[in-house]
Coordinates of C-alpha atoms in Angstrom, one line a residue:
Chain A
M1 CA 12.4 -28.6 -13.6
N2 CA 12.5 -24.9 -13.6
A3 CA 11.3 -23.1 -10.5
I4 CA 10.4 -20.0 -12.6
E5 CA 9.9 -19.8 -16.3
L6 CA 9.2 -16.6 -18.1
K7 CA 8.5 -16.4 -21.8
D8 CA 8.3 -13.1 -23.7
L9 CA 6.6 -11.6 -20.7
T10 CA 5.5 -8.1 -21.4
K11 CA 3.6 -5.6 -19.3
Y12 CA 2.5 -2.1 -20.3
Y13 CA 0.7 0.1 -17.8
G14 CA -1.4 1.9 -20.4
K15 CA 1.3 3.3 -22.5
S16 CA 4.0 3.3 -20.1
R17 CA 6.5 0.5 -20.0
G18 CA 6.7 -2.2 -17.3
I19 CA 8.7 -4.9 -18.8
I20 CA 9.3 -6.0 -22.4
D21 CA 9.9 -9.5 -23.6
V22 CA 11.4 -10.9 -20.5
N23 CA 12.7 -14.5 -20.9
L24 CA 14.1 -16.2 -17.8
D25 CA 14.6 -19.6 -16.4
V26 CA 15.4 -20.2 -12.8
K27 CA 16.4 -23.6 -11.9
E28 CA 15.2 -25.4 -8.9
G29 CA 17.6 -25.1 -6.0
E30 CA 19.3 -22.0 -7.4
I31 CA 19.9 -18.6 -5.8
F32 CA 19.1 -16.3 -8.6
G33 CA 19.9 -12.5 -8.5
F34 CA 17.7 -10.1 -10.3
I35 CA 19.7 -6.9 -10.6
G36 CA 18.8 -3.4 -11.9
P37 CA 18.4 0.2 -11.0
N38 CA 15.1 1.6 -9.7
G39 CA 12.4 1.5 -12.2
A40 CA 14.0 -1.2 -14.4
G41 CA 11.1 -3.5 -14.0
K42 CA 12.1 -5.7 -11.2
S43 CA 9.0 -5.2 -9.1
T44 CA 6.8 -5.5 -12.2
T45 CA 8.3 -8.9 -12.8
I46 CA 7.7 -9.9 -9.2
R47 CA 4.2 -8.6 -9.1
T48 CA 3.4 -10.6 -12.2
L49 CA 4.8 -13.8 -10.7
L50 CA 2.4 -13.2 -7.7
S51 CA -0.4 -12.4 -10.1
L52 CA -1.0 -9.1 -8.5
I53 CA -1.0 -7.8 -12.0
F54 CA -1.7 -9.5 -15.3
P55 CA 0.8 -9.4 -18.3
T56 CA 0.0 -7.7 -21.6
S57 CA 1.4 -10.7 -23.3
G58 CA 3.7 -13.7 -22.7
S59 CA 3.6 -16.4 -20.1
A60 CA 4.8 -17.0 -16.6
K61 CA 5.2 -20.3 -14.9
I62 CA 6.2 -21.4 -11.5
F63 CA 7.1 -25.1 -10.9
G64 CA 5.6 -25.7 -14.3
M65 CA 2.2 -24.3 -13.4
D66 CA 0.7 -21.2 -15.0
C67 CA 0.9 -18.3 -12.6
F68 CA -2.5 -17.0 -13.3
K69 CA -4.5 -20.2 -13.5
S70 CA -3.1 -22.1 -10.6
Q71 CA -2.5 -19.2 -8.1
E72 CA -3.7 -21.1 -5.0
K73 CA -1.5 -24.2 -5.7
I74 CA 1.5 -22.1 -6.5
K75 CA 1.2 -19.9 -3.5
M76 CA 1.1 -22.7 -1.1
N77 CA 4.8 -23.1 -2.0
I78 CA 5.9 -19.5 -2.3
G79 CA 7.3 -17.2 0.3
Y80 CA 7.2 -13.6 -0.6
L81 CA 9.2 -10.8 1.1
P82 CA 8.0 -7.3 -0.2
S83 CA 10.4 -4.4 -0.4
E84 CA 7.9 -2.2 1.5
V85 CA 6.3 -3.8 4.5
N86 CA 2.7 -3.0 5.1
Y87 CA 0.7 -4.9 7.7
Y88 CA -2.6 -4.6 9.6
D89 CA -2.4 -1.8 12.2
D90 CA -4.6 -3.5 14.7
M91 CA -2.4 -6.6 15.1
I92 CA 0.6 -7.5 17.3
V93 CA 3.5 -9.4 15.7
K94 CA 2.2 -12.7 16.9
D95 CA -1.3 -12.2 15.5
L96 CA 0.2 -11.4 12.1
L97 CA 2.5 -14.4 12.0
F98 CA -0.2 -16.8 13.1
Y99 CA -2.7 -15.3 10.7
S100 CA -0.2 -15.9 7.9
A101 CA 0.3 -19.5 9.1
K102 CA -3.4 -20.3 9.1
F103 CA -3.5 -20.0 5.2
Y104 CA -1.1 -23.0 4.9
K105 CA -3.1 -25.3 7.1
K106 CA -0.2 -26.6 9.1
D107 CA 1.4 -25.9 12.4
C108 CA 4.2 -23.4 12.0
T109 CA 4.7 -22.6 15.7
N110 CA 8.2 -24.2 15.9
K111 CA 9.5 -22.4 12.9
I112 CA 8.1 -19.1 14.0
N113 CA 9.7 -19.4 17.5
R114 CA 13.1 -20.4 16.0
L115 CA 13.1 -17.6 13.5
C116 CA 12.0 -15.0 16.1
D117 CA 14.9 -16.1 18.3
I118 CA 17.5 -15.8 15.6
L119 CA 16.3 -12.4 14.5
E120 CA 15.6 -11.3 18.2
L121 CA 12.0 -10.1 17.5
D122 CA 9.5 -9.4 20.3
V123 CA 6.3 -10.9 19.1
R124 CA 4.1 -9.1 21.6
K125 CA 4.7 -5.6 20.1
K126 CA 2.1 -3.9 18.0
I127 CA 3.1 -3.9 14.5
D128 CA 2.3 -0.2 14.1
A129 CA 4.9 0.6 16.8
L130 CA 7.7 -1.3 15.1
S131 CA 10.7 0.4 13.5
F132 CA 11.3 -0.1 9.9
G133 CA 14.0 -2.8 10.5
N134 CA 11.8 -4.7 12.9
K135 CA 8.9 -4.6 10.5
K136 CA 11.2 -6.1 7.9
K137 CA 12.0 -8.9 10.3
V138 CA 8.3 -9.7 10.7
A139 CA 8.1 -9.9 6.9
V140 CA 11.2 -12.2 6.7
I141 CA 9.5 -14.6 9.2
Q142 CA 6.3 -14.3 7.5
S143 CA 7.8 -15.3 4.2
L144 CA 9.6 -18.4 5.7
L145 CA 7.3 -19.8 8.3
H146 CA 5.5 -22.3 6.0
D147 CA 8.7 -23.7 4.6
P148 CA 8.2 -22.6 1.0
K149 CA 10.0 -24.2 -2.0
L150 CA 10.5 -20.8 -3.7
L151 CA 11.4 -17.6 -2.0
I152 CA 10.8 -14.4 -3.8
L153 CA 12.7 -11.6 -2.2
D154 CA 12.2 -7.9 -3.3
E155 CA 15.0 -5.8 -2.0
P156 CA 15.1 -7.8 1.2
T157 CA 17.9 -6.2 3.2
G158 CA 16.5 -2.6 3.4
G159 CA 16.3 -1.6 7.0
L160 CA 18.2 -4.6 8.5
D161 CA 21.3 -3.7 10.4
P162 CA 24.6 -5.5 9.3
L163 CA 24.4 -8.1 12.1
M164 CA 20.7 -8.9 11.2
Q165 CA 21.6 -8.9 7.5
N166 CA 24.3 -11.6 8.2
R167 CA 21.9 -13.7 10.1
F168 CA 19.3 -13.2 7.4
F169 CA 21.8 -14.5 4.8
E170 CA 22.7 -17.4 7.1
I171 CA 19.0 -18.4 7.2
L172 CA 18.8 -18.1 3.3
K173 CA 21.9 -20.3 2.9
E174 CA 20.5 -22.9 5.3
E175 CA 17.1 -22.8 3.4
N176 CA 18.9 -23.1 0.1
K177 CA 20.8 -26.2 1.4
K178 CA 17.4 -27.7 2.0
G179 CA 16.6 -27.3 -1.7
V180 CA 14.8 -24.0 -1.5
T181 CA 15.0 -21.9 -4.7
I182 CA 15.6 -18.2 -4.1
F183 CA 14.8 -15.3 -6.4
F184 CA 16.7 -12.3 -5.1
S185 CA 15.8 -9.0 -6.5
S186 CA 18.1 -6.1 -5.5
H187 CA 20.0 -3.0 -6.6
I188 CA 22.7 -3.7 -4.2
L189 CA 25.3 -5.7 -6.0
S190 CA 27.5 -6.7 -3.1
E191 CA 24.8 -8.7 -1.4
V192 CA 24.0 -10.4 -4.6
Q193 CA 27.6 -11.3 -5.2
K194 CA 27.8 -12.8 -1.7
L195 CA 24.9 -15.1 -2.3
C196 CA 23.8 -15.8 -5.8
N197 CA 24.8 -18.5 -8.3
R198 CA 23.5 -16.6 -11.4
V199 CA 22.2 -13.1 -12.1
A200 CA 20.1 -11.4 -14.5
I201 CA 20.8 -7.8 -15.3
V202 CA 17.7 -5.6 -16.1
K203 CA 17.6 -2.3 -17.6
Q204 CA 14.7 -0.2 -18.8
G205 CA 12.3 -3.2 -18.7
K206 CA 14.6 -5.6 -20.7
I207 CA 17.0 -8.3 -19.6
L208 CA 20.5 -7.3 -20.8
K209 CA 22.4 -10.4 -19.7
V210 CA 22.0 -13.6 -17.7
E211 CA 25.3 -14.8 -16.4
T212 CA 26.9 -16.8 -13.6
V213 CA 28.5 -14.7 -10.9
E214 CA 31.8 -16.6 -11.4
K215 CA 31.9 -15.8 -15.1
L216 CA 31.1 -12.2 -14.7
R217 CA 33.9 -11.9 -12.2
G218 CA 36.2 -13.9 -14.6
E219 CA 35.8 -11.4 -17.5
K220 CA 39.4 -10.4 -16.5
F221 CA 38.5 -6.8 -15.8
R222 CA 41.1 -5.0 -13.7
K223 CA 40.5 -1.8 -11.9
V224 CA 43.5 0.4 -12.5
T225 CA 44.1 3.6 -10.7
V226 CA 47.1 5.7 -11.6
E227 CA 48.4 8.8 -9.7
S228 CA 51.1 11.1 -11.0
Q229 CA 52.7 14.5 -10.1
N230 CA 52.6 15.7 -13.7
S231 CA 49.8 15.7 -16.1
F232 CA 49.5 12.6 -18.2
D233 CA 47.2 10.5 -20.3
V234 CA 46.9 6.8 -21.0
N235 CA 45.1 5.6 -24.1
L236 CA 45.0 1.9 -24.8
Q237 CA 42.7 -0.7 -26.2
G238 CA 40.5 -2.3 -23.6
M239 CA 40.0 0.7 -21.4
R240 CA 36.5 1.4 -20.1
N241 CA 34.8 3.7 -17.6
V242 CA 37.7 6.2 -17.8
E243 CA 37.5 8.7 -15.0
K244 CA 40.0 11.5 -14.6
E245 CA 40.2 13.7 -11.5
G246 CA 43.1 16.1 -11.3
K247 CA 46.2 13.9 -11.0
V248 CA 44.4 10.6 -10.5
M249 CA 43.1 8.5 -13.4
S250 CA 41.1 5.3 -13.0
F251 CA 39.6 2.9 -15.5
L252 CA 38.6 -0.7 -16.1
F253 CA 41.0 -2.6 -18.2
N254 CA 40.6 -5.9 -20.0
G255 CA 43.4 -5.5 -22.6
D256 CA 46.9 -6.8 -22.6
I257 CA 48.7 -6.1 -19.3
K258 CA 52.0 -5.9 -21.1
Y259 CA 50.9 -2.8 -23.1
L260 CA 49.7 -1.3 -19.8
I261 CA 53.0 -1.6 -18.1
K262 CA 54.8 -0.3 -21.1
S263 CA 52.6 2.7 -21.3
L264 CA 52.8 3.4 -17.6
S265 CA 56.5 3.3 -17.6
E266 CA 56.6 6.4 -19.7
I267 CA 54.8 8.4 -17.0
E268 CA 56.0 9.7 -13.7
V269 CA 53.8 7.5 -11.7
S270 CA 53.7 8.3 -8.0
N271 CA 51.1 5.8 -7.0
L272 CA 49.5 2.7 -8.7
W273 CA 46.6 0.4 -7.8
I274 CA 45.5 -2.7 -9.8
E275 CA 42.6 -4.4 -8.3
E276 CA 39.9 -6.8 -9.0
P277 CA 36.8 -4.8 -9.5
S278 CA 33.6 -5.4 -7.7
L279 CA 30.6 -6.6 -9.6
E280 CA 29.2 -3.2 -9.1
E281 CA 31.9 -1.7 -11.3
I282 CA 31.5 -4.4 -13.9
F283 CA 27.8 -3.8 -14.0
M284 CA 28.1 -0.1 -14.3
H285 CA 29.6 -0.8 -17.7
Y286 CA 26.4 -2.5 -18.8
Y287 CA 24.3 0.2 -17.7
K288 CA 26.4 3.0 -19.3
S289 CA 26.7 1.3 -22.7
Chain B
M1 CA -12.8 -19.3 6.7
T2 CA -9.5 -17.7 7.7
I3 CA -10.4 -14.4 6.2
F4 CA -14.0 -14.6 7.3
K5 CA -13.0 -14.9 10.9
R6 CA -10.4 -12.2 10.6
E7 CA -12.9 -9.8 9.1
L8 CA -15.4 -10.6 11.7
S9 CA -13.1 -9.6 14.5
R10 CA -11.7 -6.5 12.6
N11 CA -15.2 -5.1 12.0
K12 CA -16.7 -6.0 15.3
K13 CA -15.9 -2.7 17.0
S14 CA -17.5 -0.5 14.4
F15 CA -20.5 -2.8 14.3
I16 CA -21.0 -2.5 18.1
I17 CA -20.7 1.2 18.0
W18 CA -23.2 1.7 15.1
T19 CA -25.7 -0.7 16.4
T20 CA -25.6 0.6 20.0
I21 CA -26.0 4.2 18.9
L22 CA -28.7 3.7 16.4
L23 CA -30.6 1.3 18.6
L24 CA -30.5 3.7 21.5
C25 CA -31.7 6.5 19.3
N26 CA -34.5 4.3 18.0
I27 CA -35.7 3.3 21.5
G28 CA -35.1 6.8 22.7
M29 CA -37.4 8.4 20.1
M30 CA -40.0 5.7 20.6
T31 CA -40.3 6.5 24.4
M32 CA -41.8 9.7 23.3
Y33 CA -44.7 7.9 21.7
P34 CA -47.1 7.9 24.7
T35 CA -46.8 11.6 25.1
L36 CA -47.2 12.3 21.4
A37 CA -50.1 9.7 21.0
A38 CA -52.0 11.8 23.5
E39 CA -51.7 14.9 21.5
A40 CA -51.6 13.4 18.1
D41 CA -54.3 15.8 16.7
S42 CA -52.5 19.0 17.5
Y43 CA -49.4 18.0 15.6
S44 CA -51.1 17.7 12.3
E45 CA -52.2 21.3 12.6
M46 CA -48.9 22.6 13.8
I47 CA -46.9 21.4 10.9
S48 CA -47.5 22.6 7.4
K49 CA -48.9 20.3 4.7
E50 CA -45.7 20.5 2.6
M51 CA -43.5 19.7 5.5
Q52 CA -45.6 16.7 6.4
K53 CA -45.4 15.5 2.8
A54 CA -41.6 15.9 2.8
L55 CA -41.4 13.8 5.9
S56 CA -44.0 11.4 4.7
M57 CA -46.2 12.3 7.6
D58 CA -49.2 13.4 5.7
Q59 CA -51.0 10.0 5.9
L60 CA -49.8 9.1 9.4
N61 CA -51.8 9.1 12.6
F62 CA -49.5 9.4 15.5
A63 CA -52.0 7.8 17.8
L64 CA -51.0 4.5 16.3
I65 CA -47.7 3.1 17.4
L66 CA -46.8 1.8 13.9
H67 CA -47.4 5.1 12.4
Y68 CA -45.3 6.9 15.0
F69 CA -42.6 4.3 14.5
A70 CA -42.7 4.9 10.7
Y71 CA -41.9 8.5 11.3
V72 CA -39.0 7.7 13.6
F73 CA -37.6 4.8 11.7
V74 CA -36.8 6.9 8.6
Y75 CA -33.9 8.3 10.3
I76 CA -32.6 5.1 11.6
I77 CA -32.9 3.8 8.0
L78 CA -30.9 6.7 6.7
F79 CA -28.0 6.1 9.1
G80 CA -28.3 2.3 8.8
G81 CA -27.9 2.8 5.0
V82 CA -24.7 4.9 5.6
Y83 CA -23.3 2.2 7.9
A84 CA -24.2 -0.7 5.4
M85 CA -22.6 1.2 2.4
L86 CA -19.4 2.1 4.5
L87 CA -19.1 -1.6 5.6
G88 CA -19.5 -2.8 2.0
A89 CA -17.3 -0.2 0.4
S90 CA -14.4 -0.6 2.9
I91 CA -14.1 -4.3 3.5
V92 CA -12.2 -5.1 0.3
S93 CA -10.7 -1.7 -0.6
R94 CA -9.2 -1.4 2.9
E95 CA -6.6 -4.0 1.9
E96 CA -5.5 -1.8 -1.0
N97 CA -5.7 1.5 0.9
E98 CA -3.5 0.1 3.6
K99 CA -1.4 -1.9 1.1
T100 CA -1.9 -5.1 3.0
I101 CA -3.3 -6.7 -0.2
E102 CA 0.3 -7.5 -1.2
F103 CA 0.5 -9.7 1.9
L104 CA -2.9 -11.3 1.3
L105 CA -2.5 -12.1 -2.4
A106 CA 0.8 -13.9 -1.7
K107 CA -1.2 -16.4 0.4
P108 CA -2.7 -19.5 -1.1
V109 CA -6.1 -17.9 -1.6
T110 CA -8.0 -16.8 -4.7
R111 CA -9.4 -13.4 -5.3
R112 CA -12.8 -15.0 -5.6
A113 CA -12.4 -16.5 -2.1
I114 CA -11.3 -13.1 -0.8
I115 CA -14.5 -11.5 -2.1
T116 CA -16.7 -14.4 -1.0
Q117 CA -15.4 -14.4 2.6
K118 CA -15.5 -10.6 2.9
A119 CA -19.0 -10.3 1.4
L120 CA -20.2 -13.0 3.8
V121 CA -18.9 -10.9 6.7
V122 CA -21.0 -7.9 5.4
L123 CA -24.0 -10.1 5.0
F124 CA -23.5 -11.5 8.5
Y125 CA -23.2 -8.2 10.3
I126 CA -26.1 -6.6 8.3
A127 CA -28.3 -9.6 9.1
L128 CA -27.2 -9.5 12.9
F129 CA -27.9 -5.7 12.9
N130 CA -31.4 -6.3 11.7
V131 CA -32.1 -9.2 14.1
I132 CA -31.0 -6.9 17.0
F133 CA -33.4 -4.2 15.7
I134 CA -36.2 -6.6 15.3
V135 CA -35.9 -7.9 18.8
G136 CA -35.1 -4.5 20.3
D137 CA -38.1 -2.8 18.5
F138 CA -40.4 -5.7 19.5
F139 CA -39.8 -5.3 23.1
T140 CA -40.1 -1.5 22.9
F141 CA -43.4 -2.0 21.1
E142 CA -44.7 -4.5 23.7
F143 CA -43.7 -2.1 26.5
L144 CA -45.1 1.1 24.9
K145 CA -48.1 -0.1 22.9
Q146 CA -51.6 1.3 23.8
D147 CA -53.4 -0.8 21.2
E148 CA -52.7 -4.0 19.3
Y149 CA -50.6 -3.5 16.2
S150 CA -50.0 -5.6 13.0
I151 CA -46.9 -7.8 13.4
K152 CA -46.8 -8.3 9.6
T153 CA -46.5 -4.5 9.1
F154 CA -43.9 -4.4 11.8
M155 CA -41.9 -7.1 10.1
L156 CA -42.3 -5.7 6.6
M157 CA -40.7 -2.3 7.8
H158 CA -37.7 -4.3 9.1
V159 CA -37.4 -6.5 6.1
G160 CA -37.5 -3.4 3.9
F161 CA -34.6 -1.9 6.1
F162 CA -32.6 -5.1 5.6
L163 CA -33.1 -5.0 1.8
L164 CA -32.1 -1.3 1.6
Q165 CA -28.9 -2.0 3.6
L166 CA -28.0 -4.9 1.4
T167 CA -28.6 -2.8 -1.7
F168 CA -26.3 -0.1 -0.4
A169 CA -23.7 -2.6 0.8
S170 CA -23.4 -4.3 -2.5
L171 CA -23.3 -1.0 -4.4
G172 CA -20.4 0.0 -2.0
L173 CA -18.7 -3.3 -2.6
F174 CA -18.7 -2.7 -6.4
I175 CA -17.7 0.9 -6.3
S176 CA -14.8 0.1 -4.0
I177 CA -13.2 -2.1 -6.7
F178 CA -12.5 1.2 -8.6
I179 CA -12.1 3.6 -5.8
T180 CA -9.8 2.3 -3.1
K181 CA -8.7 5.4 -1.2
A182 CA -10.5 5.7 2.1
K183 CA -10.5 9.5 1.9
T184 CA -12.5 9.2 -1.3
I185 CA -14.7 6.4 -0.3
Y186 CA -16.2 8.2 2.7
P187 CA -17.5 11.3 0.9
I188 CA -18.8 9.1 -2.0
T189 CA -20.7 6.9 0.5
F190 CA -22.2 9.8 2.3
G191 CA -23.0 11.5 -1.0
I192 CA -24.8 8.6 -2.5
V193 CA -26.8 7.6 0.6
L194 CA -27.8 11.2 1.6
G195 CA -28.5 12.0 -2.1
A196 CA -30.8 9.0 -2.3
F197 CA -32.5 10.2 0.9
F198 CA -33.1 13.7 -0.4
L199 CA -34.3 12.5 -3.7
N200 CA -37.0 10.8 -1.8
V201 CA -37.8 14.0 0.1
I202 CA -38.1 16.2 -3.0
S203 CA -40.0 13.6 -5.0
A204 CA -42.6 13.6 -2.3
I205 CA -43.0 17.4 -2.3
S206 CA -43.3 18.3 -5.9
D207 CA -45.4 16.6 -8.6
K208 CA -43.0 17.6 -11.2
L209 CA -40.2 15.8 -9.4
E210 CA -42.3 12.7 -8.5
V211 CA -40.7 10.6 -11.2
F212 CA -37.4 10.5 -9.0
K213 CA -39.1 8.4 -6.5
H214 CA -38.4 5.4 -8.7
F215 CA -34.7 5.9 -8.3
T216 CA -34.3 5.9 -4.6
P217 CA -34.5 2.9 -2.3
F218 CA -35.6 5.2 0.4
N219 CA -38.9 5.4 -1.4
Y220 CA -39.1 1.6 -2.2
I221 CA -39.2 0.8 1.5
N222 CA -40.6 4.0 2.9
P223 CA -41.9 3.0 6.3
S224 CA -44.8 5.4 6.2
H225 CA -46.1 3.8 3.0
I226 CA -45.6 0.3 4.6
A227 CA -47.5 1.6 7.7
V228 CA -50.5 2.6 5.6
N229 CA -50.5 -0.1 3.0
S230 CA -48.9 -2.9 4.9
S231 CA -47.0 -4.0 1.7
I232 CA -43.8 -3.3 -0.4
E233 CA -44.3 -3.2 -4.1
I234 CA -43.0 -6.3 -5.9
I235 CA -41.3 -4.2 -8.5
Y236 CA -39.3 -2.3 -5.9
I237 CA -38.2 -5.6 -4.3
A238 CA -37.2 -6.8 -7.8
I239 CA -35.1 -3.7 -8.4
M240 CA -33.3 -4.0 -5.2
F241 CA -32.5 -7.7 -5.8
T242 CA -31.4 -6.9 -9.4
V243 CA -29.0 -4.2 -8.0
I244 CA -27.6 -6.5 -5.4
I245 CA -26.9 -9.4 -7.8
V246 CA -25.6 -7.3 -10.6
S247 CA -23.2 -5.5 -8.1
V248 CA -22.0 -8.7 -6.5
V249 CA -21.5 -10.6 -9.8
S250 CA -19.7 -7.6 -11.4
T251 CA -17.5 -7.3 -8.4
Y252 CA -16.3 -10.9 -8.8
L253 CA -15.8 -10.4 -12.5
V254 CA -13.9 -7.1 -12.3
Y255 CA -11.8 -8.0 -9.3
D256 CA -10.6 -11.2 -10.8
K257 CA -8.9 -9.4 -13.7
K258 CA -7.8 -6.2 -11.9
D259 CA -4.2 -5.1 -11.8
I260 CA -3.4 -4.4 -8.2
S261 CA -0.4 -2.1 -7.8
V262 CA 0.2 -0.7 -4.4

């Protein structure tokens, strides 16, 4: 069964675009990346999944149930981590976590204590007085305390320091091993690369491509950087994202390496790097085209 | 029940403050009754006829405790109305204003259940508010009275107050589905309640403006009228019930389909 199933999902805010014809299947047990720049429609998609907003057309299902008709049932099994954390200003951390737990009608004390230990969070502090990163920790725990089957994360790492990010990713991996599906929305590609099985790339409200992380990496792009004392130019088939800065030229290359070497041999090369590009650089080519 | 309990505790402080201050004002003003009752005649000569009309004093006899109470109670009703409307207008919209609605709607709870539990908290606090006033005023009356008074009239004044508060609270609830910013809700609430109050005042002064009295709940349950007639007109009760029911039902319908983007 699919954890998430979106069919031709479209949302307009009046006349302005939210998302257009989004089709997406997220399989159960998967860690699915949802990548795009700001304003691409990531949050609109997530808000629709949570039925905070209603689509103009199309359908959205979670675990086979309609997102808008079976809200209560679905949300019993969802954990949501918002990108911006806003909580009740009169509560201390503990109040918020136990208020959250009450909705699920089960005892979540052990899980709360464990997660607070891992993330080093003081539960007696007033939420109002917490730093941005510490508020995020509260949100992380709040999204996990009831052992949801589907985690929806909207730009989850903002505010967490590198150490906490690592611990957070460890928690996510552990949850995923238990069978939890994770929907991970982000504009930071390196974190998606670390964690996800598949990614969808969104741009201007539409899905450009859904691909496994392995395959994206396997597209045989090489990042080539050439430095020379003299002025020079390389022009070959399979070159993309060409950038020239003084005596340094860099580009992505997926043509025949033989021709590249041949062409470079004619130049006074003073330095040369051929690297595997990061996903980021591969994606940039989708956004630019 | 989770949200109900949470809202009870969240609104407790403001309830205590409003109730204490208004009850103290009410009792404080009542303690002047024995002095005023003794000189009741001189007051009706001191104040101009128009002014008496505007304050609904023209038919009142301050020698009677219920009549003096009617004069005092108008101001309690005014501020009680403000409190009720603020309570109704902020209880749901606060979640959007403070962006906590994103947290709440991710929980296994329907929007209808959110409205139901929050509306019940409003009902609970307004009912409790009125019980406290009935008890408080009863003992004040027993302590200060010089003659017997009609307990029916006394109760009608308080029931009228209760209905007026429910009317403003449900109106506030409905308006707050559209206007969620606290800084807008406050002036609108004060504007509507004070506006309704002055509509009642001017409709009493001028014959030309008399028609406006049908549009303000302050006239429907005007304690001076109740003191004299010992009744509330059925049509006015019907109007208040209609406003309450229509507001609450519309709140459910609109909120269920509303896009919430914080």
